[in-house]
PDB file of C-alpha atoms in Angstrom:
ATOM      1  CA  UNK A   1     155.637  32.332-150.811  1.00 74.00           C
ATOM      2  CA  UNK A   2     153.545  29.068-151.519  1.00 84.00           C
ATOM      3  CA  UNK A   3     149.979  27.980-149.886  1.00 85.00           C
ATOM      4  CA  UNK A   4     151.846  24.348-148.248  1.00 87.00           C
ATOM      5  CA  UNK A   5     154.074  27.496-146.210  1.00 92.00           C
ATOM      6  CA  UNK A   6     150.750  29.783-145.397  1.00 92.00           C
ATOM      7  CA  UNK A   7     149.268  27.078-144.103  1.00 90.00           C
ATOM      8  CA  UNK A   8     152.536  26.007-142.103  1.00 92.00           C
ATOM      9  CA  UNK A   9     152.750  29.982-141.453  1.00 94.00           C
ATOM     10  CA  UNK A  10     148.279  29.711-140.101  1.00 93.00           C
ATOM     11  CA  UNK A  11     149.229  26.224-137.571  1.00 93.00           C
ATOM     12  CA  UNK A  12     152.088  27.984-135.912  1.00 94.00           C
ATOM     13  CA  UNK A  13     149.818  31.020-135.398  1.00 95.00           C
ATOM     14  CA  UNK A  14     146.974  28.397-134.068  1.00 95.00           C
ATOM     15  CA  UNK A  15     149.244  27.067-131.687  1.00 95.00           C
ATOM     16  CA  UNK A  16     150.703  29.418-130.023  1.00 95.00           C
ATOM     17  CA  UNK A  17     147.241  31.305-130.014  1.00 94.00           C
ATOM     18  CA  UNK A  18     146.430  28.126-127.846  1.00 95.00           C
ATOM     19  CA  UNK A  19     149.396  28.321-125.559  1.00 94.00           C
ATOM     20  CA  UNK A  20     148.698  31.628-125.136  1.00 92.00           C
ATOM     21  CA  UNK A  21     144.648  31.484-124.346  1.00 92.00           C
ATOM     22  CA  UNK A  22     146.035  28.321-122.172  1.00 91.00           C
ATOM     23  CA  UNK A  23     149.010  30.856-120.548  1.00 88.00           C
ATOM     24  CA  UNK A  24     146.349  34.328-120.124  1.00 86.00           C
ATOM     25  CA  UNK A  25     144.087  32.503-118.612  1.00 84.00           C
ATOM     26  CA  UNK A  26     145.755  30.852-115.465  1.00 84.00           C
ATOM     27  CA  UNK A  27     147.712  34.518-115.380  1.00 81.00           C
ATOM     28  CA  UNK A  28     144.232  36.953-115.552  1.00 75.00           C
ATOM     29  CA  UNK A  29     142.062  35.017-112.977  1.00 72.00           C
ATOM     30  CA  UNK A  30     144.567  36.172-110.210  1.00 69.00           C
ATOM     31  CA  UNK A  31     144.616  40.310-111.744  1.00 68.00           C
ATOM     32  CA  UNK A  32     141.222  42.196-110.755  1.00 62.00           C
ATOM     33  CA  UNK A  33     141.923  44.284-113.492  1.00 61.00           C
ATOM     34  CA  UNK A  34     141.334  41.469-116.061  1.00 66.00           C
ATOM     35  CA  UNK A  35     138.467  40.219-116.968  1.00 69.00           C
ATOM     36  CA  UNK A  36     139.472  38.042-119.873  1.00 73.00           C
ATOM     37  CA  UNK A  37     139.802  34.279-117.649  1.00 74.00           C
ATOM     38  CA  UNK A  38     137.148  32.176-119.262  1.00 79.00           C
ATOM     39  CA  UNK A  39     137.001  34.015-122.791  1.00 84.00           C
ATOM     40  CA  UNK A  40     140.551  32.838-123.248  1.00 87.00           C
ATOM     41  CA  UNK A  41     139.053  29.566-122.875  1.00 89.00           C
ATOM     42  CA  UNK A  42     136.159  29.188-125.198  1.00 90.00           C
ATOM     43  CA  UNK A  43     139.235  31.069-127.785  1.00 92.00           C
ATOM     44  CA  UNK A  44     140.840  27.721-127.031  1.00 92.00           C
ATOM     45  CA  UNK A  45     138.174  25.486-128.069  1.00 94.00           C
ATOM     46  CA  UNK A  46     137.560  27.308-130.933  1.00 95.00           C
ATOM     47  CA  UNK A  47     141.509  27.431-131.910  1.00 95.00           C
ATOM     48  CA  UNK A  48     141.894  24.047-130.809  1.00 95.00           C
ATOM     49  CA  UNK A  49     138.743  22.977-133.041  1.00 95.00           C
ATOM     50  CA  UNK A  50     140.218  24.822-135.681  1.00 94.00           C
ATOM     51  CA  UNK A  51     143.743  23.127-135.673  1.00 94.00           C
ATOM     52  CA  UNK A  52     141.630  19.561-135.765  1.00 93.00           C
ATOM     53  CA  UNK A  53     140.059  20.057-138.823  1.00 91.00           C
ATOM     54  CA  UNK A  54     142.504  21.689-139.783  1.00 89.00           C
ATOM     55  CA  UNK A  55     144.498  18.642-139.546  1.00 88.00           C
ATOM     56  CA  UNK A  56     142.072  16.493-140.573  1.00 89.00           C
ATOM     57  CA  UNK A  57     140.736  18.215-143.675  1.00 82.00           C
ATOM     58  CA  UNK A  58     144.171  17.347-145.429  1.00 83.00           C
ATOM     59  CA  UNK A  59     142.858  13.912-147.107  1.00 82.00           C
ATOM     60  CA  UNK A  60     139.390  15.540-146.682  1.00 87.00           C
ATOM     61  CA  UNK A  61     137.697  18.198-148.997  1.00 86.00           C
ATOM     62  CA  UNK A  62     134.711  18.736-146.634  1.00 89.00           C
ATOM     63  CA  UNK A  63     136.610  18.742-143.608  1.00 90.00           C
ATOM     64  CA  UNK A  64     139.099  21.100-145.203  1.00 89.00           C
ATOM     65  CA  UNK A  65     135.901  23.398-146.520  1.00 89.00           C
ATOM     66  CA  UNK A  66     134.195  23.323-142.759  1.00 91.00           C
ATOM     67  CA  UNK A  67     137.533  24.301-141.641  1.00 91.00           C
ATOM     68  CA  UNK A  68     138.289  27.127-143.848  1.00 91.00           C
ATOM     69  CA  UNK A  69     134.651  28.660-143.497  1.00 92.00           C
ATOM     70  CA  UNK A  70     135.167  28.332-139.556  1.00 92.00           C
ATOM     71  CA  UNK A  71     138.731  30.256-139.171  1.00 92.00           C
ATOM     72  CA  UNK A  72     137.000  33.145-141.720  1.00 91.00           C
ATOM     73  CA  UNK A  73     133.955  33.580-138.690  1.00 91.00           C
ATOM     74  CA  UNK A  74     136.280  33.552-136.251  1.00 92.00           C
ATOM     75  CA  UNK A  75     139.938  33.790-135.943  1.00 92.00           C
ATOM     76  CA  UNK A  76     140.532  37.486-136.909  1.00 89.00           C
ATOM     77  CA  UNK A  77     138.504  38.350-134.359  1.00 89.00           C
ATOM     78  CA  UNK A  78     140.582  36.284-131.610  1.00 92.00           C
ATOM     79  CA  UNK A  79     144.157  36.875-133.080  1.00 92.00           C
ATOM     80  CA  UNK A  80     143.652  40.357-132.565  1.00 88.00           C
ATOM     81  CA  UNK A  81     141.585  39.609-128.699  1.00 88.00           C
ATOM     82  CA  UNK A  82     144.719  36.923-127.759  1.00 91.00           C
ATOM     83  CA  UNK A  83     147.314  39.723-128.965  1.00 90.00           C
ATOM     84  CA  UNK A  84     145.280  42.605-127.071  1.00 88.00           C
ATOM     85  CA  UNK A  85     144.988  40.052-123.559  1.00 87.00           C
ATOM     86  CA  UNK A  86     148.581  38.841-124.169  1.00 90.00           C
ATOM     87  CA  UNK A  87     150.172  42.487-124.372  1.00 89.00           C
ATOM     88  CA  UNK A  88     147.429  43.770-121.963  1.00 87.00           C
ATOM     89  CA  UNK A  89     148.680  41.174-119.268  1.00 87.00           C
ATOM     90  CA  UNK A  90     152.380  41.179-119.828  1.00 89.00           C
ATOM     91  CA  UNK A  91     151.841  45.275-119.190  1.00 87.00           C
ATOM     92  CA  UNK A  92     150.174  44.809-115.457  1.00 84.00           C
ATOM     93  CA  UNK A  93     152.429  41.850-114.456  1.00 85.00           C
ATOM     94  CA  UNK A  94     155.994  43.342-115.724  1.00 86.00           C
ATOM     95  CA  UNK A  95     156.525  47.204-115.650  1.00 84.00           C
ATOM     96  CA  UNK A  96     160.036  46.920-117.635  1.00 86.00           C
ATOM     97  CA  UNK A  97     158.388  45.339-120.614  1.00 87.00           C
ATOM     98  CA  UNK A  98     155.978  47.652-121.792  1.00 88.00           C
ATOM     99  CA  UNK A  99     157.305  49.744-124.253  1.00 88.00           C
ATOM    100  CA  UNK A 100     158.411  46.053-125.375  1.00 91.00           C
ATOM    101  CA  UNK A 101     155.889  44.237-125.539  1.00 91.00           C
ATOM    102  CA  UNK A 102     153.018  47.054-126.779  1.00 89.00           C
ATOM    103  CA  UNK A 103     156.115  47.977-129.440  1.00 89.00           C
ATOM    104  CA  UNK A 104     155.547  43.919-130.443  1.00 91.00           C
ATOM    105  CA  UNK A 105     151.858  43.864-129.998  1.00 89.00           C
ATOM    106  CA  UNK A 106     151.895  47.120-132.157  1.00 88.00           C
ATOM    107  CA  UNK A 107     153.672  45.315-135.304  1.00 91.00           C
ATOM    108  CA  UNK A 108     151.450  42.313-134.359  1.00 91.00           C
ATOM    109  CA  UNK A 109     148.116  44.242-135.513  1.00 87.00           C
ATOM    110  CA  UNK A 110     149.970  44.660-139.252  1.00 88.00           C
ATOM    111  CA  UNK A 111     151.039  41.140-139.928  1.00 91.00           C
ATOM    112  CA  UNK A 112     148.870  38.173-137.452  1.00 92.00           C
ATOM    113  CA  UNK A 113     145.243  37.863-139.715  1.00 91.00           C
ATOM    114  CA  UNK A 114     147.241  37.412-143.036  1.00 93.00           C
ATOM    115  CA  UNK A 115     147.904  34.156-142.862  1.00 93.00           C
ATOM    116  CA  UNK A 116     144.549  33.673-141.999  1.00 93.00           C
ATOM    117  CA  UNK A 117     143.242  36.002-145.335  1.00 92.00           C
ATOM    118  CA  UNK A 118     145.305  33.868-147.889  1.00 93.00           C
ATOM    119  CA  UNK A 119     144.899  30.316-146.668  1.00 92.00           C
ATOM    120  CA  UNK A 120     140.874  30.736-146.342  1.00 92.00           C
ATOM    121  CA  UNK A 121     139.210  33.876-147.750  1.00 92.00           C
ATOM    122  CA  UNK A 122     139.562  31.742-151.748  1.00 90.00           C
ATOM    123  CA  UNK A 123     136.930  29.893-150.471  1.00 91.00           C
ATOM    124  CA  UNK A 124     134.958  32.781-150.024  1.00 90.00           C
ATOM    125  CA  UNK A 125     132.867  32.896-153.925  1.00 89.00           C
ATOM    126  CA  UNK A 126     129.527  34.496-152.958  1.00 87.00           C
ATOM    127  CA  UNK A 127     129.049  38.143-152.972  1.00 87.00           C
ATOM    128  CA  UNK A 128     127.447  38.093-150.479  1.00 90.00           C
ATOM    129  CA  UNK A 129     128.667  36.497-147.737  1.00 89.00           C
ATOM    130  CA  UNK A 130     132.475  38.056-149.107  1.00 90.00           C
ATOM    131  CA  UNK A 131     130.620  41.667-148.282  1.00 90.00           C
ATOM    132  CA  UNK A 132     130.217  40.122-144.996  1.00 89.00           C
ATOM    133  CA  UNK A 133     133.508  39.071-144.801  1.00 89.00           C
ATOM    134  CA  UNK A 134     134.611  42.800-145.148  1.00 86.00           C
ATOM    135  CA  UNK A 135     131.979  43.400-142.492  1.00 86.00           C
ATOM    136  CA  UNK A 136     133.999  41.735-139.607  1.00 83.00           C
ATOM    137  CA  UNK A 137     136.943  43.335-140.448  1.00 82.00           C
ATOM    138  CA  UNK A 138     135.061  47.119-139.944  1.00 78.00           C
ATOM    139  CA  UNK A 139     133.888  45.429-137.143  1.00 77.00           C
ATOM    140  CA  UNK A 140     136.814  43.832-136.029  1.00 74.00           C
ATOM    141  CA  UNK A 141     138.927  47.623-136.302  1.00 71.00           C
ATOM    142  CA  UNK A 142     136.305  49.732-134.627  1.00 66.00           C
ATOM    143  CA  UNK A 143     136.197  47.916-131.611  1.00 63.00           C
ATOM    144  CA  UNK A 144     137.881  48.419-128.570  1.00 52.00           C
ATOM    145  CA  UNK A 145     140.604  45.091-128.879  1.00 51.00           C
ATOM    146  CA  UNK A 146     143.764  47.163-129.798  1.00 54.00           C
ATOM    147  CA  UNK A 147     143.991  49.620-126.710  1.00 74.00           C
ATOM    148  CA  UNK A 148     146.301  48.404-124.628  1.00 82.00           C
ATOM    149  CA  UNK A 149     146.135  48.675-120.848  1.00 81.00           C
ATOM    150  CA  UNK A 150     149.329  49.209-118.487  1.00 82.00           C
ATOM    151  CA  UNK A 151     150.964  50.852-122.476  1.00 83.00           C
ATOM    152  CA  UNK A 152     152.887  53.710-122.552  1.00 81.00           C
ATOM    153  CA  UNK A 153     150.987  57.365-123.573  1.00 83.00           C
ATOM    154  CA  UNK A 154     153.346  57.602-127.095  1.00 83.00           C
ATOM    155  CA  UNK A 155     151.718  54.309-127.910  1.00 82.00           C
ATOM    156  CA  UNK A 156     148.187  55.182-126.914  1.00 80.00           C
ATOM    157  CA  UNK A 157     148.029  58.013-129.319  1.00 81.00           C
ATOM    158  CA  UNK A 158     149.439  55.597-131.986  1.00 79.00           C
ATOM    159  CA  UNK A 159     146.195  53.710-131.299  1.00 78.00           C
ATOM    160  CA  UNK A 160     143.993  56.226-130.932  1.00 77.00           C
ATOM    161  CA  UNK A 161     145.040  57.827-133.954  1.00 76.00           C
ATOM    162  CA  UNK A 162     143.730  54.500-136.305  1.00 75.00           C
ATOM    163  CA  UNK A 163     146.883  54.811-138.019  1.00 81.00           C
ATOM    164  CA  UNK A 164     147.628  51.292-137.173  1.00 81.00           C
ATOM    165  CA  UNK A 165     144.015  49.985-138.178  1.00 80.00           C
ATOM    166  CA  UNK A 166     144.370  51.711-141.229  1.00 82.00           C
ATOM    167  CA  UNK A 167     147.610  50.253-142.372  1.00 86.00           C
ATOM    168  CA  UNK A 168     146.573  47.141-141.535  1.00 85.00           C
ATOM    169  CA  UNK A 169     143.680  47.381-143.763  1.00 84.00           C
ATOM    170  CA  UNK A 170     145.783  49.157-146.641  1.00 85.00           C
ATOM    171  CA  UNK A 171     148.344  45.690-146.299  1.00 87.00           C
ATOM    172  CA  UNK A 172     145.026  43.170-146.003  1.00 88.00           C
ATOM    173  CA  UNK A 173     143.330  44.540-148.477  1.00 86.00           C
ATOM    174  CA  UNK A 174     146.603  43.482-150.997  1.00 88.00           C
ATOM    175  CA  UNK A 175     145.748  40.180-149.970  1.00 91.00           C
ATOM    176  CA  UNK A 176     142.402  39.701-150.238  1.00 90.00           C
ATOM    177  CA  UNK A 177     142.468  41.233-153.385  1.00 88.00           C
ATOM    178  CA  UNK A 178     144.637  38.566-154.725  1.00 88.00           C
ATOM    179  CA  UNK A 179     142.627  35.750-152.649  1.00 89.00           C
ATOM    180  CA  UNK A 180     139.422  36.873-154.874  1.00 89.00           C
ATOM    181  CA  UNK A 181     141.230  37.241-158.156  1.00 85.00           C
ATOM    182  CA  UNK A 182     140.366  40.993-157.990  1.00 83.00           C
ATOM    183  CA  UNK A 183     142.734  43.882-159.744  1.00 72.00           C
ATOM    184  CA  UNK A 184     144.899  45.132-157.115  1.00 61.00           C
ATOM    185  CA  UNK A 185     146.885  48.593-158.408  1.00 63.00           C
ATOM    186  CA  UNK A 186     148.771  50.942-155.248  1.00 59.00           C
ATOM    187  CA  UNK A 187     148.450  53.757-158.009  1.00 60.00           C
ATOM    188  CA  UNK A 188     150.441  54.980-154.861  1.00 56.00           C
ATOM    189  CA  UNK A 189     152.250  58.467-156.983  1.00 60.00           C
ATOM    190  CA  UNK A 190     154.052  61.352-155.541  1.00 55.00           C
ATOM    191  CA  UNK A 191     153.964  64.265-157.052  1.00 57.00           C
ATOM    192  CA  UNK A 192     156.327  66.992-156.258  1.00 55.00           C
ATOM    193  CA  UNK A 193     155.183  70.034-155.109  1.00 54.00           C
ATOM    194  CA  UNK A 194     156.347  73.401-152.996  1.00 50.00           C
ATOM    195  CA  UNK A 195     153.648  72.701-150.550  1.00 50.00           C
ATOM    196  CA  UNK A 196     155.220  69.088-150.982  1.00 49.00           C
ATOM    197  CA  UNK A 197     158.660  70.252-150.263  1.00 51.00           C
ATOM    198  CA  UNK A 198     157.521  72.513-147.072  1.00 47.00           C
ATOM    199  CA  UNK A 199     155.589  69.922-145.139  1.00 48.00           C
ATOM    200  CA  UNK A 200     158.311  67.340-145.403  1.00 45.00           C
ATOM    201  CA  UNK A 201     160.436  70.412-144.268  1.00 46.00           C
ATOM    202  CA  UNK A 202     158.072  70.813-141.261  1.00 48.00           C
TER     203      UNK A 202
END
């Protein structure tokens, strides 16, 4: 996809994020188990600022630069937080949708950060800041935002195994390498051995 399309996808994510922030912020005020209301309103403010800067930055390089840096420092954490809060809210308010919402949440974790990386990570040129961005990704992965409340035991097992985080990191690594003009090779080779065949049979 072209950069123009990636920008549109990111804008759509920002709009959806603002809608979710408002919805969850209103709903969770009436649910004692949930305590994210104030965080959701802060999230809404940050998303609104980034969205405004993104529109303003189309004709202003400095504003665009500020928008990219603010996005880099906040959006990955915000998007994952919103997935967690939205799925947990649905699980606790509508038991019939628990499995569907949890599966959708797992799939979103794998792709939601790609537009952020493609659109905004190229602005990071300094090696120290690149290292810091990788550190933020690490913090995002180890922080307990992907343990959905009220979900099924099977989904809990998948989340606690770290498999979703591993796949998401693997996908993001490819796009980060492209954003920073690194050479990326999948280098995946399956060697057929008798042990491999036995493993497949098991």
